[in-house]
Structure formats: C-alpha cells, structure tokens
C-alpha cells in the first residue's frame, strides 16, 4: 500500500499570502496519479487537482499542483478567505489512498 | 447535474452489519466512463477509501476492509449499495458515496451520512 504523508499538519497564514502544501508518497506514484481535494467543515471534499497538475473544472487558477514520483506540491498563490480549509492528497495509481490532510487556517 | 444521495440507518449495533444505499440522479449509473465508490471519514479524522464498483458489477476493495465489505449495484434503480459486516465503534464515520473517473479520481461526492456504531 502506498502511504501518503502531508506536511505541515497545520499552516497558519493571512489572506493574500502564498500557501505551499507538501505530499510525499512511500513509493513512486505511477503516471503522476495524484489528486488534491479541499474540505470545509461540514462539507464533502471537492476535487481541485488531478494528474498532479491538472485543475478540475471551475477551480481558480490560483490553485496549482506540481511534482512527480514521490514528491508533490499544492500551491495557492494568494489566499482568499474561502481557501481556509483542510487539504488532502490522494494517490490512485495503486489502489486508492489519502494523506492525513493539511489544515490551512487564518493567522 | 448529477447528484448522489446516501441513505440508511444512522445507528448500528456492534457486531451487526452496516447497510447504506446511494441513489444517483441526473445521470446514469450505467455509464462506462465512470465508476462508483464509498469513502468514509471518522469524526475529526481523515478520509479512507472503502471500495468501488463498475456498473457491470466488477468490484475493488480496500485490502484492510475487504473481508467485511460488499458493494453491489442495481442499474434498474440507478443505485449502488454498501454492506460492512461485524462493525465496531471504529467504524463510526461519515460515509460518502462518490462517482470516480478511472483510474480513481473522485469527481463527485454525496453529502455524506453519519453512521454511529453503538449499543
């Protein structure tokens, strides 16, 4: 099973700042089958990024994904008030597993 | 727009079987472009994939849950279902049904339903 580790656990930032979230896999993720999801309290997650770097429909371009192999990054270029949430990475190259999440909260 | 709605008991006794159904509206469950799955989230914790199914009936399960999980599909009702046997308090979670694009991107989620395991 591919285990995903996300860092940091919590990221405290102000609106307008840049957020950089990391996702590391215990073994290489084939074909960059890595996705990112955003979850707000009381809501289901929402797909942001798939294939490591492709934005899902309707996702603003301030969200970007990069990486390959075992190291992946989600970047939010300028945080908007609605971006404060928990972010999960997920690999789907070998079964499906999720990372433990990174909480982005207001500083 | 496609919607998914979970239904089933919100309370299940330990050792019994948890049963949930997901009703798909606004689209056909028989599409060959997608498959369907269940994902759960214990209160305050992260996400865990339970398993997935194609409309044809082919299933894929999380190895850690495989011995207790059965997922089935009813194309005539545009529904798919989850059964999880021998539940314990550790199975208390919000259960989401979802539509996935192969090989495994979750592109649509139901609103989720909380299932509590308690006597």
Tab-separated table of C-alpha atoms in Angstrom:
chain	number	residue	atom	x	y	z
A	1	UNK	CA	0.000	0.000	0.000
A	2	UNK	CA	1.270	3.481	-0.837
A	3	UNK	CA	1.291	5.646	2.298
A	4	UNK	CA	0.981	9.406	1.845
A	5	UNK	CA	2.445	11.905	4.302
A	6	UNK	CA	1.383	15.553	4.249
A	7	UNK	CA	3.248	18.484	5.721
A	8	UNK	CA	2.856	20.674	7.562
A	9	UNK	CA	-0.049	19.430	9.637
A	10	UNK	CA	-1.279	22.993	10.058
A	11	UNK	CA	-0.349	26.084	8.087
A	12	UNK	CA	-1.233	29.455	9.610
A	13	UNK	CA	-1.294	32.239	7.039
A	14	UNK	CA	-3.003	35.534	6.282
A	15	UNK	CA	-5.250	36.299	3.307
A	16	UNK	CA	-3.155	37.285	0.309
A	17	UNK	CA	-0.221	35.109	1.319
A	18	UNK	CA	1.120	32.132	-0.633
A	19	UNK	CA	0.465	28.624	0.667
A	20	UNK	CA	2.703	25.678	-0.159
A	21	UNK	CA	1.477	22.226	0.873
A	22	UNK	CA	3.536	19.064	0.535
A	23	UNK	CA	2.525	15.459	-0.097
A	24	UNK	CA	5.118	12.695	-0.024
A	25	UNK	CA	4.496	9.082	-1.043
A	26	UNK	CA	6.163	5.995	0.416
A	27	UNK	CA	6.834	4.772	-3.132
A	28	UNK	CA	6.614	6.255	-6.579
A	29	UNK	CA	3.107	7.175	-7.740
A	30	UNK	CA	2.666	5.785	-11.229
A	31	UNK	CA	1.814	8.159	-14.062
A	32	UNK	CA	1.517	11.026	-11.573
A	33	UNK	CA	-1.843	9.687	-10.455
A	34	UNK	CA	-2.061	12.211	-7.630
A	35	UNK	CA	-5.065	14.383	-6.752
A	36	UNK	CA	-5.777	17.170	-4.272
A	37	UNK	CA	-9.077	17.869	-2.520
A	38	UNK	CA	-10.348	20.736	-0.377
A	39	UNK	CA	-12.730	20.130	2.511
A	40	UNK	CA	-14.542	22.759	4.544
A	41	UNK	CA	-16.266	21.996	7.873
A	42	UNK	CA	-19.493	20.064	7.464
A	43	UNK	CA	-18.983	19.627	3.718
A	44	UNK	CA	-17.856	16.850	1.426
A	45	UNK	CA	-14.424	17.228	-0.135
A	46	UNK	CA	-14.086	18.929	-3.512
A	47	UNK	CA	-11.659	17.946	-6.256
A	48	UNK	CA	-9.073	20.642	-7.002
A	49	UNK	CA	-6.244	18.955	-8.913
A	50	UNK	CA	-5.814	15.608	-10.683
A	51	UNK	CA	-2.926	14.075	-12.569
A	52	UNK	CA	-0.649	16.023	-10.215
A	53	UNK	CA	-1.096	19.310	-12.092
A	54	UNK	CA	-4.426	19.495	-13.945
A	55	UNK	CA	-7.059	21.767	-12.420
A	56	UNK	CA	-10.562	20.384	-12.123
A	57	UNK	CA	-13.460	22.193	-13.771
A	58	UNK	CA	-14.231	25.532	-12.161
A	59	UNK	CA	-11.141	25.668	-9.960
A	60	UNK	CA	-9.491	29.115	-9.885
A	61	UNK	CA	-6.021	29.422	-11.352
A	62	UNK	CA	-4.567	30.490	-8.012
A	63	UNK	CA	-4.523	26.744	-7.267
A	64	UNK	CA	-1.694	24.826	-8.903
A	65	UNK	CA	-0.187	21.382	-8.478
A	66	UNK	CA	3.249	20.068	-9.292
A	67	UNK	CA	5.546	17.131	-8.687
A	68	UNK	CA	6.163	13.569	-9.733
A	69	UNK	CA	7.468	10.310	-8.357
A	70	UNK	CA	7.176	10.590	-4.603
A	71	UNK	CA	7.057	14.361	-4.020
A	72	UNK	CA	4.074	16.551	-4.852
A	73	UNK	CA	3.086	20.119	-4.017
A	74	UNK	CA	-0.148	22.107	-3.959
A	75	UNK	CA	0.355	25.856	-4.181
A	76	UNK	CA	-2.255	28.517	-3.540
A	77	UNK	CA	-0.719	31.688	-4.956
A	78	UNK	CA	-2.755	34.217	-2.950
A	79	UNK	CA	-5.057	33.001	-0.239
A	80	UNK	CA	-8.652	34.131	-0.419
A	81	UNK	CA	-10.904	33.988	2.684
A	82	UNK	CA	-12.729	30.961	1.244
A	83	UNK	CA	-9.474	28.985	0.886
A	84	UNK	CA	-9.059	28.359	4.604
A	85	UNK	CA	-9.867	24.671	4.828
A	86	UNK	CA	-8.315	21.218	5.059
A	87	UNK	CA	-6.498	19.855	2.006
A	88	UNK	CA	-5.995	16.168	1.256
A	89	UNK	CA	-3.803	14.499	-1.317
A	90	UNK	CA	-4.797	11.152	-2.793
A	91	UNK	CA	-2.956	8.674	-4.979
A	92	UNK	CA	-4.840	6.460	-7.392
A	93	UNK	CA	-2.025	4.685	-9.164
A	94	UNK	CA	-2.057	1.675	-6.876
A	95	UNK	CA	-5.406	1.161	-5.172
A	96	UNK	CA	-6.572	4.420	-3.591
A	97	UNK	CA	-5.115	6.063	-0.500
A	98	UNK	CA	-5.433	9.511	1.051
A	99	UNK	CA	-2.977	11.576	3.023
A	100	UNK	CA	-3.828	12.741	6.567
A	101	UNK	CA	-4.513	16.312	5.473
A	102	UNK	CA	-3.090	19.804	5.972
A	103	UNK	CA	-5.213	22.419	7.682
A	104	UNK	CA	-4.784	25.946	6.377
A	105	UNK	CA	-6.045	28.354	8.995
A	106	UNK	CA	-6.106	32.109	9.450
A	107	UNK	CA	-3.127	33.608	11.205
B	1	UNK	CA	-26.334	17.981	-12.774
B	2	UNK	CA	-25.517	14.595	-11.331
B	3	UNK	CA	-26.292	14.158	-7.641
B	4	UNK	CA	-25.615	11.356	-5.191
B	5	UNK	CA	-27.630	10.775	-2.027
B	6	UNK	CA	-26.752	8.338	0.739
B	7	UNK	CA	-29.477	6.668	2.766
B	8	UNK	CA	-29.592	4.130	5.554
B	9	UNK	CA	-29.651	3.765	9.348
B	10	UNK	CA	-27.724	6.312	11.345
B	11	UNK	CA	-27.206	3.915	14.246
B	12	UNK	CA	-25.918	0.348	14.066
B	13	UNK	CA	-25.198	-2.019	16.952
B	14	UNK	CA	-21.745	-3.556	17.411
B	15	UNK	CA	-21.245	-6.869	15.568
B	16	UNK	CA	-24.120	-6.113	13.204
B	17	UNK	CA	-23.991	-5.186	9.510
B	18	UNK	CA	-23.970	-1.587	8.319
B	19	UNK	CA	-26.029	-1.109	5.144
B	20	UNK	CA	-26.144	2.035	3.034
B	21	UNK	CA	-27.559	2.862	-0.381
B	22	UNK	CA	-26.524	5.608	-2.762
B	23	UNK	CA	-29.124	6.893	-5.217
B	24	UNK	CA	-27.782	8.556	-8.343
B	25	UNK	CA	-29.905	11.224	-10.019
B	26	UNK	CA	-29.301	13.430	-13.025
B	27	UNK	CA	-27.234	10.790	-14.768
B	28	UNK	CA	-26.989	7.068	-15.466
B	29	UNK	CA	-25.104	4.698	-13.248
B	30	UNK	CA	-24.508	2.575	-16.350
B	31	UNK	CA	-22.022	4.991	-17.896
B	32	UNK	CA	-18.832	3.222	-18.916
B	33	UNK	CA	-16.859	6.416	-18.330
B	34	UNK	CA	-17.141	6.319	-14.573
B	35	UNK	CA	-17.327	4.034	-11.628
B	36	UNK	CA	-18.832	4.370	-8.182
B	37	UNK	CA	-17.452	4.129	-4.698
B	38	UNK	CA	-17.680	4.543	-0.955
B	39	UNK	CA	-15.333	6.622	1.179
B	40	UNK	CA	-15.591	7.203	4.918
B	41	UNK	CA	-14.312	9.750	7.418
B	42	UNK	CA	-14.312	9.134	11.179
B	43	UNK	CA	-15.237	12.244	13.173
B	44	UNK	CA	-12.338	14.698	13.167
B	45	UNK	CA	-10.138	12.401	11.108
B	46	UNK	CA	-9.072	11.804	7.512
B	47	UNK	CA	-10.539	10.016	4.522
B	48	UNK	CA	-10.482	6.275	3.861
B	49	UNK	CA	-11.479	4.614	0.596
B	50	UNK	CA	-13.697	1.594	1.223
B	51	UNK	CA	-14.252	0.242	-2.274
B	52	UNK	CA	-15.576	0.831	-5.755
B	53	UNK	CA	-17.788	-0.826	-8.355
B	54	UNK	CA	-18.442	-0.591	-12.075
B	55	UNK	CA	-21.987	-0.804	-13.435
B	56	UNK	CA	-21.028	-4.240	-14.753
B	57	UNK	CA	-20.557	-5.397	-11.172
B	58	UNK	CA	-16.739	-5.529	-11.066
B	59	UNK	CA	-15.594	-4.563	-7.584
B	60	UNK	CA	-12.412	-3.258	-5.984
B	61	UNK	CA	-11.976	-3.155	-2.223
B	62	UNK	CA	-9.575	-1.619	0.280
B	63	UNK	CA	-7.431	-4.583	1.374
B	64	UNK	CA	-7.781	-3.584	5.025
B	65	UNK	CA	-11.589	-3.869	4.838
B	66	UNK	CA	-12.021	-6.468	2.115
B	67	UNK	CA	-13.062	-9.318	4.411
B	68	UNK	CA	-16.033	-7.304	5.721
B	69	UNK	CA	-17.159	-5.285	2.690
B	70	UNK	CA	-19.639	-5.978	-0.079
B	71	UNK	CA	-20.540	-3.372	-2.688
B	72	UNK	CA	-23.297	-4.057	-5.195
B	73	UNK	CA	-25.082	-2.162	-7.959
B	74	UNK	CA	-28.702	-2.074	-9.105
B	75	UNK	CA	-28.793	-0.439	-12.519
B	76	UNK	CA	-32.603	-0.661	-12.720
B	77	UNK	CA	-32.861	1.642	-9.702
B	78	UNK	CA	-29.751	3.705	-10.505
B	79	UNK	CA	-28.382	2.785	-7.096
B	80	UNK	CA	-25.368	1.143	-5.537
B	81	UNK	CA	-25.021	-0.183	-2.020
B	82	UNK	CA	-22.520	-0.853	0.744
B	83	UNK	CA	-22.590	-3.590	3.349
B	84	UNK	CA	-19.978	-3.654	6.115
B	85	UNK	CA	-20.226	-6.594	8.478
B	86	UNK	CA	-19.145	-7.125	12.081
B	87	UNK	CA	-18.956	-3.426	12.836
B	88	UNK	CA	-17.269	-1.937	15.892
B	89	UNK	CA	-17.025	1.583	17.293
B	90	UNK	CA	-14.051	2.113	14.965
B	91	UNK	CA	-16.469	2.016	12.025
B	92	UNK	CA	-18.268	5.136	13.265
B	93	UNK	CA	-17.828	7.666	10.487
B	94	UNK	CA	-19.403	9.873	7.878
B	95	UNK	CA	-19.893	7.637	4.856
B	96	UNK	CA	-19.731	9.264	1.429
B	97	UNK	CA	-20.807	7.759	-1.850
B	98	UNK	CA	-18.979	9.068	-4.871
B	99	UNK	CA	-18.500	8.966	-8.605
B	100	UNK	CA	-14.974	8.248	-9.772
B	101	UNK	CA	-13.251	8.746	-13.087
B	102	UNK	CA	-10.876	5.903	-13.887
B	103	UNK	CA	-8.380	5.121	-12.611
B	104	UNK	CA	-9.551	6.714	-9.376
B	105	UNK	CA	-10.186	10.464	-9.245
B	106	UNK	CA	-13.201	11.287	-7.096
B	107	UNK	CA	-15.050	13.818	-9.196
B	108	UNK	CA	-18.391	13.965	-7.379
B	109	UNK	CA	-19.271	13.348	-3.743
B	110	UNK	CA	-22.554	12.775	-1.963
B	111	UNK	CA	-23.270	14.968	1.034
B	112	UNK	CA	-22.335	12.145	3.405
B	113	UNK	CA	-24.243	10.376	6.148
B	114	UNK	CA	-23.082	9.815	9.713
B	115	UNK	CA	-23.267	6.238	10.924
B	116	UNK	CA	-22.671	5.634	14.608
B	117	UNK	CA	-21.871	2.185	15.950
B	118	UNK	CA	-23.172	1.906	19.480
B	119	UNK	CA	-25.339	-0.356	21.583
